[in-house]
Amino acid sequence: MEPDYVLRQRAIDMTISQFDFGKVQKAAATFSMRWDQRPGVREPLSVEQIKDIARELLEKAWDDDLAPNCEYCHGGLRATRTDGVLALQFVLEESFFVAAIDAEAA
């Protein structure tokens, strides 16, 4: 069995290698998204900068021992760990209905 650190690195590296960051960069440019990392900086991010953000989110999701299922997001990127599955998504729009909360409000 692999040590936890080796498995962590393999999971994160494989997830990043299978993700099309060029598509994310093009979509972000098309929709004029700004991922302000530093106040006052408005230039679009490079593919490498987007990868760095993704890696950081994936590391946080993997390392969150307090939650068996968790997600971390930034600028449309979403890293999740659910039942041992590590995933990376780029989300443009989303809507939720939370039955326990929203049903009472209706």
mmCIF file of C-alpha atoms in Angstrom:
data_model
loop_
_atom_site.group_PDB
_atom_site.id
_atom_site.type_symbol
_atom_site.label_atom_id
_atom_site.label_comp_id
_atom_site.label_asym_id
_atom_site.label_seq_id
_atom_site.Cartn_x
_atom_site.Cartn_y
_atom_site.Cartn_z
ATOM 1 C CA MET A 1 0.000 0.000 0.000
ATOM 2 C CA GLU A 2 1.255 3.498 -0.855
ATOM 3 C CA PRO A 3 2.116 5.994 1.873
ATOM 4 C CA ASP A 4 -0.541 8.686 2.236
ATOM 5 C CA TYR A 5 1.706 11.438 0.856
ATOM 6 C CA VAL A 6 2.492 9.473 -2.321
ATOM 7 C CA LEU A 7 -1.183 8.720 -2.893
ATOM 8 C CA ARG A 8 -2.057 12.388 -2.274
ATOM 9 C CA GLN A 9 0.514 13.589 -4.822
ATOM 10 C CA ARG A 10 -0.546 10.994 -7.374
ATOM 11 C CA ALA A 11 -4.249 11.896 -7.004
ATOM 12 C CA ILE A 12 -3.584 15.628 -7.349
ATOM 13 C CA ASP A 13 -1.113 15.239 -10.239
ATOM 14 C CA MET A 14 -3.426 12.915 -12.181
ATOM 15 C CA THR A 15 -6.434 15.186 -11.658
ATOM 16 C CA ILE A 16 -4.470 18.189 -12.930
ATOM 17 C CA SER A 17 -3.000 16.275 -15.891
ATOM 18 C CA GLN A 18 -6.468 15.256 -17.095
ATOM 19 C CA PHE A 19 -7.932 18.775 -16.907
ATOM 20 C CA ASP A 20 -7.948 21.170 -19.879
ATOM 21 C CA PHE A 21 -6.721 24.440 -18.386
ATOM 22 C CA GLY A 22 -6.526 26.032 -21.833
ATOM 23 C CA LYS A 23 -10.307 25.691 -22.085
ATOM 24 C CA VAL A 24 -10.727 27.316 -18.698
ATOM 25 C CA GLN A 25 -8.503 30.221 -19.721
ATOM 26 C CA LYS A 26 -10.468 30.707 -22.980
ATOM 27 C CA ALA A 27 -13.826 30.561 -21.184
ATOM 28 C CA ALA A 28 -12.635 33.001 -18.535
ATOM 29 C CA ALA A 29 -11.475 35.401 -21.264
ATOM 30 C CA THR A 30 -14.744 34.999 -23.212
ATOM 31 C CA PHE A 31 -16.768 35.929 -20.152
ATOM 32 C CA SER A 32 -14.293 38.637 -19.052
ATOM 33 C CA MET A 33 -13.741 36.879 -15.734
ATOM 34 C CA ARG A 34 -11.233 38.420 -13.382
ATOM 35 C CA TRP A 35 -9.587 36.244 -10.768
ATOM 36 C CA ASP A 36 -8.095 39.026 -8.732
ATOM 37 C CA GLN A 37 -5.334 37.426 -6.771
ATOM 38 C CA ARG A 38 -3.830 40.743 -5.789
ATOM 39 C CA PRO A 39 -5.759 43.997 -5.318
ATOM 40 C CA GLY A 40 -5.465 46.233 -8.346
ATOM 41 C CA VAL A 41 -4.167 43.524 -10.706
ATOM 42 C CA ARG A 42 -6.598 43.061 -13.591
ATOM 43 C CA GLU A 43 -4.724 41.105 -16.284
ATOM 44 C CA PRO A 44 -6.020 37.637 -17.198
ATOM 45 C CA LEU A 45 -4.309 34.715 -15.523
ATOM 46 C CA SER A 46 -1.975 32.421 -17.429
ATOM 47 C CA VAL A 47 -2.629 28.695 -17.707
ATOM 48 C CA GLU A 48 0.161 28.112 -15.164
ATOM 49 C CA GLN A 49 -1.433 30.518 -12.688
ATOM 50 C CA ILE A 50 -4.789 28.755 -13.069
ATOM 51 C CA LYS A 51 -3.042 25.401 -12.510
ATOM 52 C CA ASP A 52 -1.464 26.779 -9.339
ATOM 53 C CA ILE A 53 -4.889 27.787 -8.023
ATOM 54 C CA ALA A 54 -6.286 24.368 -8.927
ATOM 55 C CA ARG A 55 -3.430 22.568 -7.172
ATOM 56 C CA GLU A 56 -3.957 24.640 -4.031
ATOM 57 C CA LEU A 57 -7.704 23.877 -4.031
ATOM 58 C CA LEU A 58 -7.108 20.161 -4.616
ATOM 59 C CA GLU A 59 -4.556 20.053 -1.796
ATOM 60 C CA LYS A 60 -7.038 21.701 0.573
ATOM 61 C CA ALA A 61 -9.784 19.271 -0.434
ATOM 62 C CA TRP A 62 -7.503 16.251 0.034
ATOM 63 C CA ASP A 63 -6.126 17.482 3.362
ATOM 64 C CA ASP A 64 -9.459 18.417 4.966
ATOM 65 C CA ASP A 65 -9.610 15.624 7.529
ATOM 66 C CA LEU A 66 -12.545 17.175 9.372
ATOM 67 C CA ALA A 67 -14.982 16.626 6.503
ATOM 68 C CA PRO A 68 -15.379 13.323 4.638
ATOM 69 C CA ASN A 69 -16.983 15.309 1.796
ATOM 70 C CA CYS A 70 -15.775 18.842 1.072
ATOM 71 C CA GLU A 71 -15.272 21.445 -1.615
ATOM 72 C CA TYR A 72 -13.032 24.443 -2.116
ATOM 73 C CA CYS A 73 -13.685 27.076 -4.805
ATOM 74 C CA HIS A 74 -12.012 30.072 -6.391
ATOM 75 C CA GLY A 75 -12.806 31.949 -9.603
ATOM 76 C CA GLY A 76 -15.040 29.251 -11.057
ATOM 77 C CA LEU A 77 -12.713 26.382 -10.133
ATOM 78 C CA ARG A 78 -14.138 23.849 -7.706
ATOM 79 C CA ALA A 79 -12.128 21.065 -6.089
ATOM 80 C CA THR A 80 -14.146 18.409 -4.285
ATOM 81 C CA ARG A 81 -13.491 15.240 -2.361
ATOM 82 C CA THR A 82 -16.531 13.030 -1.971
ATOM 83 C CA ASP A 83 -16.367 9.452 -0.739
ATOM 84 C CA GLY A 84 -12.695 9.207 -1.658
ATOM 85 C CA VAL A 85 -13.102 10.753 -5.136
ATOM 86 C CA LEU A 86 -11.035 13.851 -5.886
ATOM 87 C CA ALA A 87 -12.541 16.051 -8.614
ATOM 88 C CA LEU A 88 -11.837 19.380 -10.300
ATOM 89 C CA GLN A 89 -14.477 21.401 -12.155
ATOM 90 C CA PHE A 90 -14.817 24.791 -13.783
ATOM 91 C CA VAL A 91 -18.307 26.119 -13.085
ATOM 92 C CA LEU A 92 -19.898 29.043 -14.900
ATOM 93 C CA GLU A 93 -23.334 28.945 -13.300
ATOM 94 C CA GLU A 94 -25.119 26.859 -10.746
ATOM 95 C CA SER A 95 -28.299 26.750 -8.688
ATOM 96 C CA PHE A 96 -29.242 24.737 -5.617
ATOM 97 C CA PHE A 97 -32.393 23.823 -3.742
ATOM 98 C CA VAL A 98 -31.690 22.768 -0.172
ATOM 99 C CA ALA A 99 -34.782 20.930 1.001
ATOM 100 C CA ALA A 100 -34.174 21.425 4.720
ATOM 101 C CA ILE A 101 -33.888 25.202 4.318
ATOM 102 C CA ASP A 102 -35.660 26.196 1.084
ATOM 103 C CA ALA A 103 -38.834 24.155 1.607
ATOM 104 C CA GLU A 104 -39.621 26.045 4.803
ATOM 105 C CA ALA A 105 -39.119 29.408 3.101
ATOM 106 C CA ALA A 106 -41.641 28.628 0.336
#
